[in-house]
Structure formats: C-alpha cells, structure tokens
XYZ file of C-alpha atoms in Angstrom:
582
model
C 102.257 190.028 124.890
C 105.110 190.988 126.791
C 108.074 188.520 125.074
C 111.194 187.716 126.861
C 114.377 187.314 125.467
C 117.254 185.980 127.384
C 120.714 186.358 126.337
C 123.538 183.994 125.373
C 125.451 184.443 128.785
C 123.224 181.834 129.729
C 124.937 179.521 127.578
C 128.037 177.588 127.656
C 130.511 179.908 128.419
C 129.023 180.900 131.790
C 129.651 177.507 132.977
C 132.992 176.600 131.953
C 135.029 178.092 134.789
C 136.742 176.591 137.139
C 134.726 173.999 139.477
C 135.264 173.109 142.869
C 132.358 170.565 143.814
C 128.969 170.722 144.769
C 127.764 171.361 148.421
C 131.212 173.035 149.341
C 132.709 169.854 148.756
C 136.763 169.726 147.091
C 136.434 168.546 143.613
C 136.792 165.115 143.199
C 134.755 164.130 140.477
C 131.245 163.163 142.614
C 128.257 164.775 142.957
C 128.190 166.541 145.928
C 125.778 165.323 149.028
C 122.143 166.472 149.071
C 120.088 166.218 152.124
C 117.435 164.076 151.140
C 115.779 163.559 154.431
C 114.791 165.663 157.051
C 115.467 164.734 160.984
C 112.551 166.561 163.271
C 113.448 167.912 166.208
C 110.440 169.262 168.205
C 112.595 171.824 170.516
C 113.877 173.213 167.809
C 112.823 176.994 167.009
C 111.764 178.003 163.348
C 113.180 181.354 162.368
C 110.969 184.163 162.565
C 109.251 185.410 159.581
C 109.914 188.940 158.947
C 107.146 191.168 158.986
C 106.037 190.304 154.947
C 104.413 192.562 152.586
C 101.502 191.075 150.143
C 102.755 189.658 147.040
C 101.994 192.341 143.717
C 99.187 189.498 143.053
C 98.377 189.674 146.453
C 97.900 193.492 146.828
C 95.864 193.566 143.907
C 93.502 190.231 144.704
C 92.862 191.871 147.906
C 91.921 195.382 146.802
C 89.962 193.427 144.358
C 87.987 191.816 146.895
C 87.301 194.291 148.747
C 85.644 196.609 146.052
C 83.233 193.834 145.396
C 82.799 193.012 149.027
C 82.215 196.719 149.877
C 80.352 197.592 146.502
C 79.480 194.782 144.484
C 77.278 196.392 142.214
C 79.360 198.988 140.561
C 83.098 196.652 141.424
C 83.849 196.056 137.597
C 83.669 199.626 137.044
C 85.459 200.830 139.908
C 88.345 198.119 139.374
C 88.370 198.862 135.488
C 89.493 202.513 136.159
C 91.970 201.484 138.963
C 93.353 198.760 136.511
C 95.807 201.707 135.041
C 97.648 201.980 138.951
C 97.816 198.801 139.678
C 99.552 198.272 136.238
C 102.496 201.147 137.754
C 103.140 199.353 140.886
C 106.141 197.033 140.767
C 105.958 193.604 139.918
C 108.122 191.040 141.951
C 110.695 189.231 141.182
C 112.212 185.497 141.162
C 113.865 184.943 144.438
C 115.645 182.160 145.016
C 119.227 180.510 146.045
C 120.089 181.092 142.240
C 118.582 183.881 140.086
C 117.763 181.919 136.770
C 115.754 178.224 138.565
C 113.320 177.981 140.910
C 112.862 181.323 142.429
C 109.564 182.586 143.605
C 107.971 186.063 143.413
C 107.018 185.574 146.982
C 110.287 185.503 148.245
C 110.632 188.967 147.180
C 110.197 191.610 149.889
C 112.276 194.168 148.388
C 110.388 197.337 149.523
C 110.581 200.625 146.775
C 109.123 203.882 146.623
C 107.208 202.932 143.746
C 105.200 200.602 146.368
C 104.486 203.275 148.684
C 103.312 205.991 146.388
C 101.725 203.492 144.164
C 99.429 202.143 146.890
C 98.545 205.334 148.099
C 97.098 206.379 144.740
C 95.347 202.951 144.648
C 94.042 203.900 147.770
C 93.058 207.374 147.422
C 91.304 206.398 143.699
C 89.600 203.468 144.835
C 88.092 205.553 148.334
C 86.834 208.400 145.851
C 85.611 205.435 143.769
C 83.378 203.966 146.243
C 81.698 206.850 147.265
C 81.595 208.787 143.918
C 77.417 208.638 143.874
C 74.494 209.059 146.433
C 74.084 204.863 145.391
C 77.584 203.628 145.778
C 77.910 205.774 148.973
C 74.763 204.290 150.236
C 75.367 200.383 149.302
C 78.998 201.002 150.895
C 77.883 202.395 154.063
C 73.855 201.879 154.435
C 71.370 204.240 153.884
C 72.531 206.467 156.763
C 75.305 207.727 154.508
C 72.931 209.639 152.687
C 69.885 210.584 154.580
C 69.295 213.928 155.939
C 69.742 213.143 159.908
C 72.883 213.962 160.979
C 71.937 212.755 163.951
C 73.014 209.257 162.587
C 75.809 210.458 160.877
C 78.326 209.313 163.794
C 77.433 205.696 164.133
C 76.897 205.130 159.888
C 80.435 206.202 159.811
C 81.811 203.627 162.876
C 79.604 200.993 161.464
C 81.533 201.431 157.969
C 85.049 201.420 159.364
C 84.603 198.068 161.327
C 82.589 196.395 158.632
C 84.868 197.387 156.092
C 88.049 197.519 158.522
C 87.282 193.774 159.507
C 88.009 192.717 156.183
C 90.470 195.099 155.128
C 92.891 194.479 158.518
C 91.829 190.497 158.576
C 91.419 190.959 162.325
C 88.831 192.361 164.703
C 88.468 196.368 165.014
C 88.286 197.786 168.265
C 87.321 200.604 169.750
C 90.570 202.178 169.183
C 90.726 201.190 165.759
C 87.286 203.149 165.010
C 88.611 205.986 166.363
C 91.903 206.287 164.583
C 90.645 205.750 161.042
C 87.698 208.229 161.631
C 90.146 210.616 162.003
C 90.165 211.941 158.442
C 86.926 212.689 158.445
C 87.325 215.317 161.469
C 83.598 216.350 162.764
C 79.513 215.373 161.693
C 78.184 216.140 159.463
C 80.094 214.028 157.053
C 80.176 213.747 152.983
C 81.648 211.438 150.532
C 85.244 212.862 150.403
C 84.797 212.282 154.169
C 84.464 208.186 154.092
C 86.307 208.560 150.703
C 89.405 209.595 152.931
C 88.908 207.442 155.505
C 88.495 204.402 152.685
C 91.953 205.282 151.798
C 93.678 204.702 155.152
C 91.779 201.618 155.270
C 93.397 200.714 152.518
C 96.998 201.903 153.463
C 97.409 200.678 156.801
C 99.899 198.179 158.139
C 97.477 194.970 158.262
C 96.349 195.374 154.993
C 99.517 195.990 153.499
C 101.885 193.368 155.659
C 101.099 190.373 157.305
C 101.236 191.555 160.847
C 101.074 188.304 163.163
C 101.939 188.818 166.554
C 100.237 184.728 167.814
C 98.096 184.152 171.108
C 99.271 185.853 174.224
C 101.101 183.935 176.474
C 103.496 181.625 174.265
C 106.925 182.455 173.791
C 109.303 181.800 172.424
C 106.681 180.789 170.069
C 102.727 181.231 169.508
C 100.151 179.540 168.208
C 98.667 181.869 165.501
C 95.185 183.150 166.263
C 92.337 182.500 164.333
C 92.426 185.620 162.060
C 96.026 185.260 161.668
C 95.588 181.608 160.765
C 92.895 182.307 158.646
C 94.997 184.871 156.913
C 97.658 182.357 156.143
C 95.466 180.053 154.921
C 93.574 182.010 152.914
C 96.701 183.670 151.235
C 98.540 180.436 150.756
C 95.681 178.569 148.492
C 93.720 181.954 147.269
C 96.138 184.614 147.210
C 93.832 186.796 148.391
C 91.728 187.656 152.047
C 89.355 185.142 153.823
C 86.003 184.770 152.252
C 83.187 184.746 154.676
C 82.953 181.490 155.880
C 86.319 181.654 156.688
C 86.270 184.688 158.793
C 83.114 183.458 160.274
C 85.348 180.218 161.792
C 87.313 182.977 162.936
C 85.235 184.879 165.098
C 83.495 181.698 166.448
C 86.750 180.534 167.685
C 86.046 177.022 165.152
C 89.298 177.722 163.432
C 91.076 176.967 166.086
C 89.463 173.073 167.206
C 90.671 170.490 165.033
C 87.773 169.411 163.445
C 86.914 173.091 162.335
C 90.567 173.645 161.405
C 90.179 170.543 159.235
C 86.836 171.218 157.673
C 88.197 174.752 156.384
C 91.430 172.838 155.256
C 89.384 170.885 152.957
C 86.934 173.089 152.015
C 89.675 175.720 150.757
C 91.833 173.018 148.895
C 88.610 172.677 146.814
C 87.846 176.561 145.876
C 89.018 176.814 142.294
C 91.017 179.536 143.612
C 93.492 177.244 145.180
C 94.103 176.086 141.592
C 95.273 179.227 140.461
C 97.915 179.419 143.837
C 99.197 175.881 143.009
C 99.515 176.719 139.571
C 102.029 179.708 140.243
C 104.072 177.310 142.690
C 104.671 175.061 139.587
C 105.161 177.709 137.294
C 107.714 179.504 138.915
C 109.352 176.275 140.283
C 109.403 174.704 136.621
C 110.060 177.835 134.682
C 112.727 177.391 131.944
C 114.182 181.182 132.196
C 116.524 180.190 129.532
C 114.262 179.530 126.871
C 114.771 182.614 124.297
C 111.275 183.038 122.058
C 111.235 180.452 119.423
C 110.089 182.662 116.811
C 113.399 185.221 117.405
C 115.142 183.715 114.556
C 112.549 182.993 112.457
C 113.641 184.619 108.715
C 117.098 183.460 109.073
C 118.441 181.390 106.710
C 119.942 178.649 109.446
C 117.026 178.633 111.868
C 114.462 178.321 108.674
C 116.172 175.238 107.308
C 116.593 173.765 110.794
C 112.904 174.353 111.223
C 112.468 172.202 107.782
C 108.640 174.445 107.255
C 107.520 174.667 110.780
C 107.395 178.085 111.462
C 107.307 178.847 115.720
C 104.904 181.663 116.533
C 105.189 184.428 119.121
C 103.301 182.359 122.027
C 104.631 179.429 121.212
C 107.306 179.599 124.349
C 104.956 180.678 126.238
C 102.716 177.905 125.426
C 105.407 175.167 126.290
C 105.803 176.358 129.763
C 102.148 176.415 130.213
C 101.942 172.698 129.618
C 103.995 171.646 132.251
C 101.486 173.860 134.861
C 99.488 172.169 133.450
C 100.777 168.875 133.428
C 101.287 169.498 137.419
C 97.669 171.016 138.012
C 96.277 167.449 136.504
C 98.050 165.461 138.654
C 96.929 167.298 141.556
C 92.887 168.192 140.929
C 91.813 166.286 137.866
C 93.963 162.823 138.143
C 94.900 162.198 141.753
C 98.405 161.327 140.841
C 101.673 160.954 142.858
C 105.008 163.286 142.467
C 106.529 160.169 140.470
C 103.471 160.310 138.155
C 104.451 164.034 137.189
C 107.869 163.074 136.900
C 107.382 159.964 134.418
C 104.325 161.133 132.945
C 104.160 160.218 129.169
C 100.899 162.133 128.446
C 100.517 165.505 126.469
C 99.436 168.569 127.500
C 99.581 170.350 124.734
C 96.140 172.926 124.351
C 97.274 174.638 121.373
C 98.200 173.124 117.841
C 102.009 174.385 117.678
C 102.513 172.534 120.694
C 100.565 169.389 119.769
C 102.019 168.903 116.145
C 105.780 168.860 117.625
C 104.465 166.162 120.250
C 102.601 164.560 116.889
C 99.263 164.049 119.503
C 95.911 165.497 119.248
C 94.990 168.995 120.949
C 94.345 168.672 124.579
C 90.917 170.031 125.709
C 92.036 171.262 128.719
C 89.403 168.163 130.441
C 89.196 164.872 130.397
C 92.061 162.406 129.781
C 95.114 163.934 127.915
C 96.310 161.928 125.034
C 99.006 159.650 125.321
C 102.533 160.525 123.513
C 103.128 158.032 120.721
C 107.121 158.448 120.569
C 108.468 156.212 122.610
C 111.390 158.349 123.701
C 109.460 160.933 125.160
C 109.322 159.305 128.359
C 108.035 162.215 131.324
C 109.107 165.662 132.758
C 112.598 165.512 131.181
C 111.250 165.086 127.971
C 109.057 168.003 127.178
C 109.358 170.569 124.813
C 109.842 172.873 127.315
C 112.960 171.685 128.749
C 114.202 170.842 124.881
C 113.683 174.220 122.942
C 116.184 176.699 122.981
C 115.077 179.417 119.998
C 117.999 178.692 118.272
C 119.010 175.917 116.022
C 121.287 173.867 118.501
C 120.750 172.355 121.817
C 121.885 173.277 124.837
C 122.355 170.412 127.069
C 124.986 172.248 129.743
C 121.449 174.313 130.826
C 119.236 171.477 130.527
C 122.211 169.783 132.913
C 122.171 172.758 135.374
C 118.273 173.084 135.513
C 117.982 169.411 136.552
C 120.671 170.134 139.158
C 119.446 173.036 140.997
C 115.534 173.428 140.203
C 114.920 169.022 140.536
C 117.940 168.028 142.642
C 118.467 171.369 144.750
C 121.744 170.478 144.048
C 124.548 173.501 144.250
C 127.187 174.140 141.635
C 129.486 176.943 142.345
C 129.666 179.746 140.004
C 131.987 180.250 137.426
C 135.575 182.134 137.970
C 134.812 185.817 136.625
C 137.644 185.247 133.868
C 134.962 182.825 132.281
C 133.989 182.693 128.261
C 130.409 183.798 127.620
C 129.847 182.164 124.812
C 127.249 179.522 123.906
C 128.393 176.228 121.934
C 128.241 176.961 118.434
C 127.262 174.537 115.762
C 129.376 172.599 114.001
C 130.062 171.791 110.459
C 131.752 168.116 111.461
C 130.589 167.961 114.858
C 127.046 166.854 117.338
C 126.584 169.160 119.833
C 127.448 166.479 122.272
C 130.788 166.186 120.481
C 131.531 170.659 120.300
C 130.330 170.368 124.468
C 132.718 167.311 125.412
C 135.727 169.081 123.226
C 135.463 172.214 125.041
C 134.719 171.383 128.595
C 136.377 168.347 128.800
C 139.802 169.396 129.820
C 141.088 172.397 132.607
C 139.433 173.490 135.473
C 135.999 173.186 133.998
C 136.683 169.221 133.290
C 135.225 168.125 136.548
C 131.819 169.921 136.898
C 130.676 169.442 133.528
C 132.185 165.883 132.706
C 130.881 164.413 135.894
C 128.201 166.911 137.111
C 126.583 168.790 134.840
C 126.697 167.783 131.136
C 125.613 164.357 131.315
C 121.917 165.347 132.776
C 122.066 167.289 129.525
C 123.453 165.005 127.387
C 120.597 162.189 127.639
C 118.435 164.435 125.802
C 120.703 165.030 122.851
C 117.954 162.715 120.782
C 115.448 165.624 120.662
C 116.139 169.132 118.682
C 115.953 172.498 120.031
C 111.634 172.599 119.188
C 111.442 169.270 121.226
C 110.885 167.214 118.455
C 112.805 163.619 118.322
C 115.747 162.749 116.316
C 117.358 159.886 115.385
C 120.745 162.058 113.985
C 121.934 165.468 113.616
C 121.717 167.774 110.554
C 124.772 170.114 110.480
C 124.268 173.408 108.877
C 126.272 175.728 106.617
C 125.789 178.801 109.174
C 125.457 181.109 106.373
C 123.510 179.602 103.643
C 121.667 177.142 106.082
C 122.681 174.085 103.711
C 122.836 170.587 105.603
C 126.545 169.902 104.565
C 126.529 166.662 106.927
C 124.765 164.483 109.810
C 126.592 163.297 112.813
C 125.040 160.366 115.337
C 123.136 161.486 118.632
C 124.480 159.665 121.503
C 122.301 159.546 124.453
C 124.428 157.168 126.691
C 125.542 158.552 130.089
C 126.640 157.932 133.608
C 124.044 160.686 135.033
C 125.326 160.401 139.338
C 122.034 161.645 140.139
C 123.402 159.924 143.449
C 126.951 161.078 144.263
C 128.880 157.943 143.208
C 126.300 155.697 141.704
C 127.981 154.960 138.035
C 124.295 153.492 136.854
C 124.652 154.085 133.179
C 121.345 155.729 131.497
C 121.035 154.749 127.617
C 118.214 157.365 127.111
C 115.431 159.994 128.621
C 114.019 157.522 129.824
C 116.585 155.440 131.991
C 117.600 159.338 133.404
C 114.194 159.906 134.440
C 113.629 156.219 136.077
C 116.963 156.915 138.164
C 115.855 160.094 139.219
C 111.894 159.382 139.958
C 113.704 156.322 141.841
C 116.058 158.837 143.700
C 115.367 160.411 147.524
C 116.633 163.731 146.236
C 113.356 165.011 143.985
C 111.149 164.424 146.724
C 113.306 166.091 149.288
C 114.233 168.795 146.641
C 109.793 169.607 146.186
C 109.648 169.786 149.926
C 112.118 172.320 149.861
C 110.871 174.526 147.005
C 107.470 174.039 148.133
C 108.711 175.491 151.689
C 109.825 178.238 150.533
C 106.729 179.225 148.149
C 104.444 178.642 151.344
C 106.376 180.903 153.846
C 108.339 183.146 151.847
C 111.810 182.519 152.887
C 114.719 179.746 152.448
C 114.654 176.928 154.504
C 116.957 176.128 157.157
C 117.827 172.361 157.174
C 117.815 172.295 160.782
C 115.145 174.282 162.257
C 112.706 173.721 159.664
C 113.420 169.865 159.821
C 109.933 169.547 161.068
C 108.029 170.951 158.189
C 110.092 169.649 155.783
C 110.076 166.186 156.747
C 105.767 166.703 157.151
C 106.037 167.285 153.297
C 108.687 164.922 152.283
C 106.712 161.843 154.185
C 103.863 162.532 152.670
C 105.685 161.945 149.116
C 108.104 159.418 149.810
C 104.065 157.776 150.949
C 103.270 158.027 147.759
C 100.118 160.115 148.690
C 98.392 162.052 145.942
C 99.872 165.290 144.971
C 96.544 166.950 146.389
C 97.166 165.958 149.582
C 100.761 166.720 149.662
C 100.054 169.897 149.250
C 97.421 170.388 151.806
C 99.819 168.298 154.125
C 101.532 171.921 154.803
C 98.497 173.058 156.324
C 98.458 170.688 159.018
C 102.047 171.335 160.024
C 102.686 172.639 163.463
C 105.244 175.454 161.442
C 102.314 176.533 159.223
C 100.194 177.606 162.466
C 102.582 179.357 164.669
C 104.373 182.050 165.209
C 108.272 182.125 166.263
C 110.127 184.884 167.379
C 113.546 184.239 167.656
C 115.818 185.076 164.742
C-alpha cells in the first residue's frame, strides 16, 4: 500500500503569521462573510469550459470499456497486460482554491508529456492486443477480417471503424471520419497490424481523449448540448466512464433530448452501481483529511507507545478512517435516504474493520444493513470522527481541525501566513493541555486575531477526544523522552465557534459546534459549491454560475434526500449546455 506521510509544516507554525481577515476583509476580529445563497440570473453567461481532458480514472475506465465492448471474450487478458502502462501514466492531482482541503483530481488539466507518450503506448499495445489472433481479429471486426475474399476486405474494415469509432469518439462517424482513420491501413488487402494501427488512432484521437463539445448549431452565445455530448456528460459525471448502450441508443433516437427520455436516463443512471463509485470519489476527495500522518509512524517510540496505553495502530488504519466517512456519505445517499444535516449530525459508526470499531467501542459494520449506533455520548456527527481527530502523533492538533472546518465545510478563506512564519507544530507539554500550549502561543501579535477568533476555536471543541479519536475526560502529559505520565491537565471544550461572522453563541462541546453549524446557511451553500466544481471541473464563479448553484443549494436547504441532490445537477440548465464566452 502506497502510505502517505505528511510533514509537520502542516502544523502550527504555518498558521501563526500575521492575519488580515477572511474574504479580503480588514481584521477586526469576525469571521469574514460567506455567500450562502445564490441569486439566479437567467441572462447571465456561464464561463466556457475549456476543452477538458479525461480524468487518469477516466482514461483508463474508458479504454477499459472499450476492450470488453470490442472483445469481450479475451478483455481480462488484454487489460491484464496493458495494466503495466496505464500504471506509468500520471495520476492527477488535488485541485482546488487551497492545496491541502477539498481539491478534486478533476480539476486537474495539467497536460505532460508523460500523457501523450503514455497514451500512445496504451494505444498502440491495446490495437496489437485486439487483433493478436485469427479469433480476436474476427470477434473485433466479424468474420470478414479473416476470410479469404478480399473482395470484402474494404467494407469489414469501414464497418469496424464506425462500430468501434462510435463508441470510442461518443459521437456519430461520418463518412469523413471512415476515411481518415483508415488511413493507416493504406490499400486491400488488409492484416492485423493493419486494423491494429488503425485501433490505435482510434484510441488517440481528440474525442476520445478530450471532451470535445461544440452544442447544437444555431445557439450562440450558448448551445444546448446534443445528445451524444449530453450523453457524454452524463455518463462521465455518475460512471466515469463512456455511455453504455442504452444510453447511446437515446442518443441516436433523438430521446435524450425530450424531457421525459432525458428524465428516464437521469434515473436510470443514478441507479447503476457505477454512480456509487463517482459519488464516492466526490466525498472522498471533498472530506479527505490530507493532514493525517499514518498512525502507525511512531509506533516503537517510547511517547507514542505509552500514549497509545496497548493499542497498537496498523499500517491501514488511516486509511481505514477516511474510508468511513465515504462511507458514512454513500449511506446517506443509496442505502438510507438521508438529508445533508443527517451526514452532518450523524451519530452512527461506520467502522468495517476492527481497529476502527474498537476506538469507536461499537461492533464491526457489515458494510449493509443498519450501522450501529455510537454509545459515547460525545461523539455527536461529522466533527466527531476519528478521522478528523487522529493526527499520528501523540497530541492534537486543533489549529488544522479549525482550518479544515473553515475552508473544506464553510468555504470560508483565511489568508496565508507571512513567509517569515514558524513551522513548527505545538509541542506537548509537561504542565500544559494542548488547548493551553495553542492559546499561549497564538494568542498575542499578528496571529492573535485569526486563530483566537477564527480558527482555533472550531478546533478547540474537540479537545475532549485524543489524537486516535478516542474520548477523554483529561489529558495525560508525557515525559517526551521516557514516555512517563508526569501529570494530567483538564480538557476544556467551551468556545465561541462564529460559524456566523458575529454570532457569539457559545458551544460547550462537539456537539453544540455541530448543531450551530448543521443549523448554519453556510454548509449547504459551501456542498453546492464543492459539488460544482467536482461536476464541471472548474471553480465556480458566484455570479455567473448563480443558477446552478442555487439549483443545488435549494434542493438542500429543502431538505431533499442526498440522492436527489445529487441528481438535481442533472436537471440544471448549466449541466446541458454549452457556453462560449470566456
């Protein structure tokens, strides 16, 4: 498993510079303003989307697809020996207004060599692939492939390229088309390096590598999408992959583009058990911790083994915490129809493995049926699980767990820290809570008003649970060298959190934060936003995108079921168009 380990710049010292507000706004000891509703204008002109390459999961999907669409009997081979080059292409990377919360690999259209080459040896590997025996040659192509009349040999080959080139564009192949991508094959009569080659530039042309939309002719500044480009989106939004048959079937009849067929293949995609896999990358990437280290780094150390008092963190046991909350999300939205607000004050486990489950003191979750119900009062919902509590070290880190709530819950903005700024994470203390070391050190200078006000008190009303998630009533304070519990100091969970700029609503506990904040505009309007940006691959603009955004945040501040929340995206008029004006 590849293990990530993420260093201690993330800690304290990264966020103790100088502060001037949130939102551009002068410091003055308020959170700044977050737009927490969206007004919809309907002149107003969406950006245009640039011309998008697939996703690394994407590309792959797709190829993958096709080999069993174009050679289903032999696909597990074929894809087994490409498995090797798909491994060497790039994989993409969290993009996002900030580079540690709530970034998405599908914002990421940095274009390398390494994608080029890459996909042409995918290409080439997966053409001689398909055609490497009289049989797969035959089932890719029909039986005229490999017969002795040449006379056929012209029309086997054309028949190939616009089956094949159907799927492998996601639009219709004319006449044109046929005659470009027959060029590598030059003159009848024609062999298997012959549709091998002309496999390959299948494979690496524009439409299958970008998604080329150009909308129905006639509309400007903006077009509707046309039925393979609409089926395209949808199918790559929920699967991550091409349109199955069905769907390209409503898109040669035209059905796609009436309502009620629209509608029908809205539905019937949200219900593949592909779409589940789609969803659960939006939550996983949106609710990724990035500053959880591995929990087992420090395990052998004298401090971290007596803080661990004989529970001993394996190597997937980080990884197993993050999974949880996907999991917590993916409930909520196919197994229990539940609201945004359930996931946010949810107060069942989802832990599958036993590591997980023994901190949470509940049984293993199946993975079906109802998950068990926490027994510890204080872990009350989102806030509150072990992924948001662990650190892999001995000592909490609330100034992160402040700054994740901020930006990846809130989407509120907190200006970086002056480049003269410590790097140094709080250290335990021998005298001291954590609380206490945090409050000493950012409590006075520049840094004073962010963290008093802003950031540390999200972090603070947590301070009751240790760095494996487990609840505490006190602290133990270690001897850092012998690992010796020389003292205990009190846990104080009592803060004035501002999730609303100015509201001085005092939360005594997890549970009073998370109430305030599932009873605050600005999660709702924060999801719409995140989820905006995982659907069309860019950052939103508050103005022109009002319309979208406000389709999405209706639909929660409804209280609809998170299932049809995120369906409700589909139906937006932003979702089937096409704009071109930057």
């Amino acid at each position: 498993m590849m293990r990530r380990r993420w260093p201690w710049l993330l800690g304290l010292g990264a966020l103790t510079g100088a502060c001037t507000g949130l939102i551009g706004e002068p410091l003055d000891g308020e959170v700044g303003s977050t737009p927490t509703s969206f007004v919809c204008d309907p002149d107003a002109v969406p950006q245009a989307l640039p011309l998008r390459r697939l996703s690394h999961l994407q590309y792959r999907n797709t190829v993958s697809d096709l080999v069993r669409f174009a050679v289903p009997s032999a696909a597990g081979e074929i894809l087994g020996g490409a498995e090797p080059l798909f491994a060497q292409l790039p994989n993409d990377q969290r993009v996002g207004p900030d580079k540690h919360y709530a970034g998405f690999t599908r914002l990421d259209q940095a274009l390398q060599q390494q994608h080029v080459d890459g996909a042409y040896r995918v290409a080439g590997e997966i053409g001689k692939a398909l055609t490497a025996s009289p049989a797969r040659l035959a089932e890719l192509a029909g039986a005229c492939a490999t017969d002795a009349d040449p006379a056929n040999d012209d029309a086997c080959l054309d028949a190939m390229i616009r089956r094949l080139g159907e799927r492998a564009l996601r639009r219709p192949v004319t006449d044109e088309d046929v005659a470009f991508y027959r060029g590598p094959a030059g003159a009848s009569p024609f062999d298997g390096a012959d549709y091998a080659d002309v496999v390959a530039l299948l494979l690496n042309a524009p439409h299958m590598m970008y998604f080329v939309e150009h909308g129905q002719e006639g509309s400007d500044p903006t077009a509707p999408l046309d039925a393979y480009e609409l089926a395209s989106r949808l199918s790559y939004h929920f699967w991550q992959t091409l349109p199955d048959e069905p769907l390209f079937e409503a898109a040669r009849t035209g059905a796609l583009l009436t309502e009620a067929g629209y509608e029908a293949e809205v539905e019937r995609i949200f219900k593949d058990p592909r779409t589940r896999a789609a969803m659960g990358e939006l939550f996983g990437q949106w609710l990724d911790n990035t500053t959880l280290e591995e929990l087992d780094a420090r395990v052998g150390t004298p401090l971290f083994d007596a803080f661990t008092a004989g529970y001993t963190p394996g190597p997937d046991l980080r990884e197993h915490m993050l999974a949880e909350v996907t999991d917590a999300a993916l409930h909520y939205t196919f197994e229990e129809p539940g609201t945004f607000r359930d996931l946010l004050t949810s107060r069942k486990s989802f832990a599958r493995t036993e590591d997980l489950a023994s901190l949470y003191h509940t049984p293993v979750w199946s993975g079906s049926g109802e998950p068990p119900e926490f027994t510890e009062p204080e872990r009350a919902g989102l806030l509150t699980r072990a992924a948001f509590l662990a650190t892999g070290s001995a000592n909490t880190r609330p100034i992160m767990k402040g700054v994740f709530i901020r930006k990846a819950l809130l989407c509120d903005e907190i200006p970086p820290p002056p480049p003269n700024a410590a790097a140094n994470p709080p250290q335990l203390s021998e005298s001291l809570s954590t609380r206490q070391v945090v409050e000493e050190l950012t409590g006075q200078g520049t840094c004073a008003g962010c963290h008093k006000v802003v950031i540390n008190p999200l972090g603070f009303a947590t301070e009751n649970f240790d760095s494996l998630g487990r609840v505490r009533t006190e602290q133990a304070l270690f001897d850092p060298g012998t690992g010796e519990v020389v003292a205990t100091a009190s846990v104080d969970t009592e803060v004035v959190p501002r999730v609303e700029s100015g509201d001085e609503t005092v939360a005594k506990n997890a549970q009073e934060l998370t109430n305030l904040i599932a009873a605050s505009p600005k999660p709702y309007a924060c999801f719409a936003r995140q989820y905006f940006r995982f659907t069309f691959g860019r950052l939103e603009d508050l103005n022109r995108d009002a319309c979208a955004l406000e389709e999405v945040k209706l639909a929660l501040d409804e209280g609809m079921p998170m299932a049809d929340v995120l369906r409700s995206i589909a139906r937006s008029q932003a979702f089937r168009m096409r704009s071109f004006v930057d």
